[in-house]
mmCIF file of C-alpha atoms in Angstrom:
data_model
loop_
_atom_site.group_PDB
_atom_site.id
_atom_site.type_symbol
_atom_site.label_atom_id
_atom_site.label_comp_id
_atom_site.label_asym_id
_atom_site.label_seq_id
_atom_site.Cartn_x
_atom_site.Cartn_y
_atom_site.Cartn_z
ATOM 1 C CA UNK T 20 -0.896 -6.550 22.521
ATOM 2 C CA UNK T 21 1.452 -7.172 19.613
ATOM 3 C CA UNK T 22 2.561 -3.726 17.641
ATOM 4 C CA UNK T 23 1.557 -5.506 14.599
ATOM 5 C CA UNK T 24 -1.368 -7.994 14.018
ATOM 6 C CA UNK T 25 -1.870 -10.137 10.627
ATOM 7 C CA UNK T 26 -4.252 -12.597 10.245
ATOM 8 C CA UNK T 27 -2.361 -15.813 9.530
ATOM 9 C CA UNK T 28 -4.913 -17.232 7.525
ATOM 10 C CA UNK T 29 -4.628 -19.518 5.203
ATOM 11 C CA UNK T 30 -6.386 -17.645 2.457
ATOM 12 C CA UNK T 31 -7.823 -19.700 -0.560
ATOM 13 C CA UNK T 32 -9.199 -17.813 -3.250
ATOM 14 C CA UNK T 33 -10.200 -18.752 -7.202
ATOM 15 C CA UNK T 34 -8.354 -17.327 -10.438
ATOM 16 C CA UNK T 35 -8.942 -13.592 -10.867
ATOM 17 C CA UNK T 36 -10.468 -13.002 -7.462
ATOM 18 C CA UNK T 37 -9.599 -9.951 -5.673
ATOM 19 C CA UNK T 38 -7.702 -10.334 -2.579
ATOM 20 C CA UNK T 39 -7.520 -8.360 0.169
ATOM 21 C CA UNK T 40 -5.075 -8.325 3.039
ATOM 22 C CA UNK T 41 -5.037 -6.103 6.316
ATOM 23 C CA UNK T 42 -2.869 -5.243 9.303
ATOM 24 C CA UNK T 43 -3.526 -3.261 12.411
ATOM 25 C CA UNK T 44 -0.991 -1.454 14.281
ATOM 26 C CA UNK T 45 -0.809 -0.082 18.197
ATOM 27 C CA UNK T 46 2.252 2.059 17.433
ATOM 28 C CA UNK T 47 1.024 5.429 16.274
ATOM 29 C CA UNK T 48 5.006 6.662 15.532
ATOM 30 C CA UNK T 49 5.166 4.243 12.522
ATOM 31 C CA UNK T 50 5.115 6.544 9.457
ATOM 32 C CA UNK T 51 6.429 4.066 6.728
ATOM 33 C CA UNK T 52 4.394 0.972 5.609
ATOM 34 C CA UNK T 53 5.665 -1.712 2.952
ATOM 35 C CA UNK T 54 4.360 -4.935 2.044
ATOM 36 C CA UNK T 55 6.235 -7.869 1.309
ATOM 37 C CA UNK T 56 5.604 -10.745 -0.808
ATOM 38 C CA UNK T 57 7.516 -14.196 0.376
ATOM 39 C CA UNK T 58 7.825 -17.573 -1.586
ATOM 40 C CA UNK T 59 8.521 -20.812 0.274
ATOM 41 C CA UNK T 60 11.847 -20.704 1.573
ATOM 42 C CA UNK T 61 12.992 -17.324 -0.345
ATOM 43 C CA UNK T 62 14.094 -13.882 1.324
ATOM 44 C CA UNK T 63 10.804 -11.223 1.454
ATOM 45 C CA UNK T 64 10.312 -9.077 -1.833
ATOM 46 C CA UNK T 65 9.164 -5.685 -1.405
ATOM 47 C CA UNK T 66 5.846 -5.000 -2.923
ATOM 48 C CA UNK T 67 4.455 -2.093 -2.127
ATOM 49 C CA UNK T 68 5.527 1.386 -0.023
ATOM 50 C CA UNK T 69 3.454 3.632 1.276
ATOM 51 C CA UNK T 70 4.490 6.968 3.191
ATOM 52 C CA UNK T 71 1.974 7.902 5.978
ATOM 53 C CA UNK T 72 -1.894 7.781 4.655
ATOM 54 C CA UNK T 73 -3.269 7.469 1.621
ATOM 55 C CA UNK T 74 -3.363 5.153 -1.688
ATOM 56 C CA UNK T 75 -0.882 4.116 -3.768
ATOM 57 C CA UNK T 76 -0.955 1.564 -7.053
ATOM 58 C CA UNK T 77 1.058 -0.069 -9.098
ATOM 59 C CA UNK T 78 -0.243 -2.593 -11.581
ATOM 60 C CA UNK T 79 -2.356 -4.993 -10.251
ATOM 61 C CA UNK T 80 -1.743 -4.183 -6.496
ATOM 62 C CA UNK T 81 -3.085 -1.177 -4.226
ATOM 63 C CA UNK T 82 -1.615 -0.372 -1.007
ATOM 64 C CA UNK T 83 -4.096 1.797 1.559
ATOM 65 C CA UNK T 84 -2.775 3.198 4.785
ATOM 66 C CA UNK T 85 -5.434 5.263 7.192
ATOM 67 C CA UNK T 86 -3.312 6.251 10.322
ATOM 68 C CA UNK T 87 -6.072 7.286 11.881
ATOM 69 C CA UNK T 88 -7.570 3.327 12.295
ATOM 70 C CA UNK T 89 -4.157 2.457 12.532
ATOM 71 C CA UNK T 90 -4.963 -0.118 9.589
ATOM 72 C CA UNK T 91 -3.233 -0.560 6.372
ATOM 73 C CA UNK T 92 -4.405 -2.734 3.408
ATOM 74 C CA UNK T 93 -3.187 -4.406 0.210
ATOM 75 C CA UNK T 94 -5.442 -5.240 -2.476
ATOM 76 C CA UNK T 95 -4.467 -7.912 -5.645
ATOM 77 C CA UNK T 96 -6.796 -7.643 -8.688
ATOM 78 C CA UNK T 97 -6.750 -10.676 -10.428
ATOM 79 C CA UNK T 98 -5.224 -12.526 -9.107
ATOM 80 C CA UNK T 99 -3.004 -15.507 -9.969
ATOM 81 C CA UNK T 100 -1.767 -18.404 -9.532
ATOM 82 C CA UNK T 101 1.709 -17.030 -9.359
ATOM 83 C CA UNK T 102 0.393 -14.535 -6.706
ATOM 84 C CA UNK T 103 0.376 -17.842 -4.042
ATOM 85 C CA UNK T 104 2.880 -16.481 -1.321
ATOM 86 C CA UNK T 105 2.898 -15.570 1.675
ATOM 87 C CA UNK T 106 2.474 -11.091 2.585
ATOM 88 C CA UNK T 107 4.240 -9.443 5.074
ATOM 89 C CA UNK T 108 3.127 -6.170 6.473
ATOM 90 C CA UNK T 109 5.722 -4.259 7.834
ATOM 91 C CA UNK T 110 5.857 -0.427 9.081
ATOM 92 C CA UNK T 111 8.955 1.778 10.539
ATOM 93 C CA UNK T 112 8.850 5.138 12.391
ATOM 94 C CA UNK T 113 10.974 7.830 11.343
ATOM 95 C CA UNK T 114 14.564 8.501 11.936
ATOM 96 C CA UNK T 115 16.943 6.850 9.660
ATOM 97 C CA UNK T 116 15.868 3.133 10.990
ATOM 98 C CA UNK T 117 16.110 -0.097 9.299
ATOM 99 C CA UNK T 118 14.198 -1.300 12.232
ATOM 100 C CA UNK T 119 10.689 -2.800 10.123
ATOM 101 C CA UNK T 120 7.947 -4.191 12.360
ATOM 102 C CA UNK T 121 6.251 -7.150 10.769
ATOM 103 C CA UNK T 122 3.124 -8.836 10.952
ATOM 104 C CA UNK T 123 2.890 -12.731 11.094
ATOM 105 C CA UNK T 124 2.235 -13.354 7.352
ATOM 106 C CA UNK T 125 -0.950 -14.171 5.286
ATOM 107 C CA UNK T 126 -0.490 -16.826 3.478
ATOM 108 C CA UNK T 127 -2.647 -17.050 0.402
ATOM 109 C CA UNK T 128 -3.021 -19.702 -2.174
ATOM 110 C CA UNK T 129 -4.606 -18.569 -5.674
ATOM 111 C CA UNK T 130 -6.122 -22.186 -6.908
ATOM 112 C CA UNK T 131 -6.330 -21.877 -11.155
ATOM 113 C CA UNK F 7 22.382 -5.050 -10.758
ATOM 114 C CA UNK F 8 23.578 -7.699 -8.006
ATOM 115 C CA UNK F 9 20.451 -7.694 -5.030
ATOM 116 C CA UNK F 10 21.553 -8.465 -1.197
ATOM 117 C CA UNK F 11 23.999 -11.571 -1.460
ATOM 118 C CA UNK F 12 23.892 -13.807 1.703
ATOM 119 C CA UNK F 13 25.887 -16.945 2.596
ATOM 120 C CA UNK F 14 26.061 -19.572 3.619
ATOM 121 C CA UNK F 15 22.488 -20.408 2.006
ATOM 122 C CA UNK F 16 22.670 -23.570 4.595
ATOM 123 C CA UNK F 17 23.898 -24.684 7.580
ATOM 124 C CA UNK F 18 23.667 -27.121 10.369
ATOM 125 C CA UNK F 19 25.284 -26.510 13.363
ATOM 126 C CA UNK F 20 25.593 -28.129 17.087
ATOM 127 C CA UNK F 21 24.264 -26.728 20.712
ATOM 128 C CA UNK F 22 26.889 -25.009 22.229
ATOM 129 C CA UNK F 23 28.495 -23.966 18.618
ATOM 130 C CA UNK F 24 29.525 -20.570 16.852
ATOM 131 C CA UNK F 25 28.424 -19.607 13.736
ATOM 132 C CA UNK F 26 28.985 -16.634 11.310
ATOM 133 C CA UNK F 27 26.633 -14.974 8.917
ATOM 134 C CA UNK F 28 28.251 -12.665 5.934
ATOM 135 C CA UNK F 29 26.119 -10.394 4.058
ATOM 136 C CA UNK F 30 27.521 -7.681 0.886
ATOM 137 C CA UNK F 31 24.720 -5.241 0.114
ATOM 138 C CA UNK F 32 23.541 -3.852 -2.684
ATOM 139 C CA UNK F 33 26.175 -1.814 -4.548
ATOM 140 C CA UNK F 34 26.334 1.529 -3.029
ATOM 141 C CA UNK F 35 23.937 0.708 -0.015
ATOM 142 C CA UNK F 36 25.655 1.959 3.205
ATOM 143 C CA UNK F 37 23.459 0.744 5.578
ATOM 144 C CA UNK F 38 22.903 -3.202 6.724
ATOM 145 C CA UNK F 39 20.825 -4.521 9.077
ATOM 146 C CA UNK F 40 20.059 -8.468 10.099
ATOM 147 C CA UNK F 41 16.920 -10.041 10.934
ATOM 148 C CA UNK F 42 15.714 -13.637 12.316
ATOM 149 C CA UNK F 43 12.643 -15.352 11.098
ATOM 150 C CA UNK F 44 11.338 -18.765 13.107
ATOM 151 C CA UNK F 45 8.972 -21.002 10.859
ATOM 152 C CA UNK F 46 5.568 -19.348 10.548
ATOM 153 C CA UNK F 47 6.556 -16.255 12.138
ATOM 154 C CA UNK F 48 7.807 -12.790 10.730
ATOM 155 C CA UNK F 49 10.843 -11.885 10.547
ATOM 156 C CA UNK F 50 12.534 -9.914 14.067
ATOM 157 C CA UNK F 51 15.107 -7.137 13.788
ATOM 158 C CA UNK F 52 18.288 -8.174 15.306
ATOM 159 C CA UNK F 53 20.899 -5.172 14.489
ATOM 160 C CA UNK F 54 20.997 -2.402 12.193
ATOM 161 C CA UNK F 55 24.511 -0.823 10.787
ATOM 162 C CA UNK F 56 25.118 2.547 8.968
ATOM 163 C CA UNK F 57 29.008 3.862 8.326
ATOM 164 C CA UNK F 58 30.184 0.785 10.318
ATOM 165 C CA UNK F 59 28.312 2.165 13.891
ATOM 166 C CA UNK F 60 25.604 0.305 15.232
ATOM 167 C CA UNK F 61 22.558 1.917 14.757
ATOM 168 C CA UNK F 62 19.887 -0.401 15.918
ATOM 169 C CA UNK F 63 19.674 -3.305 18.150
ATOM 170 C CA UNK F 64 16.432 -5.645 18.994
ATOM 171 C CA UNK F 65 15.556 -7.355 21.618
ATOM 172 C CA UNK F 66 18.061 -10.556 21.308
ATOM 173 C CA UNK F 67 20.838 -11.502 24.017
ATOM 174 C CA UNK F 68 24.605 -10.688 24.082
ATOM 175 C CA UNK F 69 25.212 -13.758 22.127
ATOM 176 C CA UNK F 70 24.266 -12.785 18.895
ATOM 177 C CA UNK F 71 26.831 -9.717 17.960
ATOM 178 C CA UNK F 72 27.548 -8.311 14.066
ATOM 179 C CA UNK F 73 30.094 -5.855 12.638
ATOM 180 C CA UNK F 74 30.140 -4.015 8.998
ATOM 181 C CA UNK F 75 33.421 -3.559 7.764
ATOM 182 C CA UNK F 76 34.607 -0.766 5.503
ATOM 183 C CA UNK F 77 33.009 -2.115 2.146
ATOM 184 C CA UNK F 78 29.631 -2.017 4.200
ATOM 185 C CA UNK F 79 29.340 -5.690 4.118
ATOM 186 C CA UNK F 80 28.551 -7.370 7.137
ATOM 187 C CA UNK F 81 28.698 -10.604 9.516
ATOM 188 C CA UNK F 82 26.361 -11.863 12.245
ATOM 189 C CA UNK F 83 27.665 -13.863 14.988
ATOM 190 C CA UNK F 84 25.975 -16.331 17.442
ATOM 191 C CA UNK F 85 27.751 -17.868 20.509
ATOM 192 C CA UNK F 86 26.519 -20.521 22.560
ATOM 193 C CA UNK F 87 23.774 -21.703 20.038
ATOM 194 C CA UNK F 88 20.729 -23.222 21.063
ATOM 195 C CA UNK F 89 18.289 -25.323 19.778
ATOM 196 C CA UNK F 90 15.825 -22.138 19.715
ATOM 197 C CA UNK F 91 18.256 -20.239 17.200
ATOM 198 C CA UNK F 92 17.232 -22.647 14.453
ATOM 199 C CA UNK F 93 15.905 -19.879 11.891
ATOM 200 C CA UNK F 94 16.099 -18.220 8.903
ATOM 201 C CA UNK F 95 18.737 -15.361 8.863
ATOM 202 C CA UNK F 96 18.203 -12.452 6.568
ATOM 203 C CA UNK F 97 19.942 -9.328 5.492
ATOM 204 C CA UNK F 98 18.637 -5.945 4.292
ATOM 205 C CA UNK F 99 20.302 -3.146 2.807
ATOM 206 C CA UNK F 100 19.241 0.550 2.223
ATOM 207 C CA UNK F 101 21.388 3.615 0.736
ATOM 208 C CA UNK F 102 20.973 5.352 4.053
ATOM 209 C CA UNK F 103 19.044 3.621 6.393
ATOM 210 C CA UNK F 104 15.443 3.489 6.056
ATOM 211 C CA UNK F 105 12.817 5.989 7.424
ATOM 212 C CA UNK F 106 12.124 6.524 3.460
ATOM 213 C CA UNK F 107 14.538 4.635 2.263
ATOM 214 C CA UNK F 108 13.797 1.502 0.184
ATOM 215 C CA UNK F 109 15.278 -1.584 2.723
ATOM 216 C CA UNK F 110 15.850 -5.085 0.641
ATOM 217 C CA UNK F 111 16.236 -8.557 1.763
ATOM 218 C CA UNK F 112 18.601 -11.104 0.711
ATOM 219 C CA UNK F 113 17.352 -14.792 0.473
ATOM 220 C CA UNK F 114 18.690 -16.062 3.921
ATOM 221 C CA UNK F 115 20.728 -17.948 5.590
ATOM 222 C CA UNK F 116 19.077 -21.016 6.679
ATOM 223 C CA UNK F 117 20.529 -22.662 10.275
ATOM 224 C CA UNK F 118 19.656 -25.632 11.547
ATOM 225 C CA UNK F 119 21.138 -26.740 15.371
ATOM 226 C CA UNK F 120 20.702 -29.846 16.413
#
């Protein structure tokens, strides 16, 4: 079993539809969870970061981590067109590490 | 404010070949670390540096090596290249080396061996 799963998709959704994106984890020592957003051929772009469980927001996006499913989430409101990328999920365990585990990538196309 | 700075953007290299990878973080970020990402894959952590020591190593062979220098900028190295090495090649920075600490990517090095 991978320490990370992320459904590859592709995801297609309309103009102003919500997305939502997921990742499972096995490794119950990760305690920091980010989510990256990656254009064709571009380094990742951190999105969101999220410190153990909970919810956290910022604009448009929501990031929710429950360690206790081992699942973490990202949600886009409206989304658009611009938003067409591909997410990383990524998570670290404590200590001073650099060392992020990441998921396979969703890609998602937002179609005006 | 200059982000992670990467270069070369491109190359194309032969089996059997050396290449390096140079990386300058952002401005006062002391800690590096290097990651390879195959097509349709995540990216894999290769090394992590903090203060010039190694910190961090994944699970790649003896043939890929890196050093940070005292500006904290950095170089990867790969010996013996193989067709399989064909990736992108990215570099992250932090102020002191995640585990709360913000980590951001550079756009890549892309390598091509043929």
């Amino acid at each position: 079993q991978k320490e990370v799963e992320q459904d590859p998709g592709p995801l297609s959704v309309p103009e102003g539809a919500i997305v939502s994106l997921n990742c499972t984890y096995s490794n119950s020592a990760f305690q920091y969870f980010m989510w990256y957003r990656q254009y064709s051929r571009k380094g990742p772009e951190l999105l969101m970061y999220t410190y153990s469980s909970g919810n956290k927001e910022d604009g448009r996006f929501t990031a929710q981590v429950d360690k206790s499913s081992k699942y973490i989430s990202l949600f886009i409101r409206d989304s658009q067109p611009s938003d067409s990328a591909t997410y990383l999920c990524a998570m670290s365990a404590q200590g001073g590490s650099e060392k992020l585990v990441f998921g396979k990538g969703t890609k998602l196309t937002v179609n005006p | 404010d200059a982000g992670v700075t990467q270069s070369p953007t491109h190359l194309i290299k032969t089996r059997g070949q050396h290449v390096t990878l140079r990386c300058s973080p952002i401005s006062g970020h002391k800690s590096v670390s290097w990651y390879q990402q195959v097509l349709g894959q995540g990216p894999q952590f290769i090394f992590q540096y903090y203060e010039k020591e190694e910190r961090g190593r994944g699970n790649f062979p003896d043939r890929f090596s890196a050093r940070q220098f005292p500006n904290y900028s950095s170089e990867l190295n790969v010996n013996a290249l193989l067709l399989g090495d064909s990736a992108l090649y990215l570099c992250a920075s932090s102020l002191a080396g995640g585990g709360g600490n913000t980590i951001y990517f550079g756009e890549g090095s892309w390598l091509t061996v043929v």
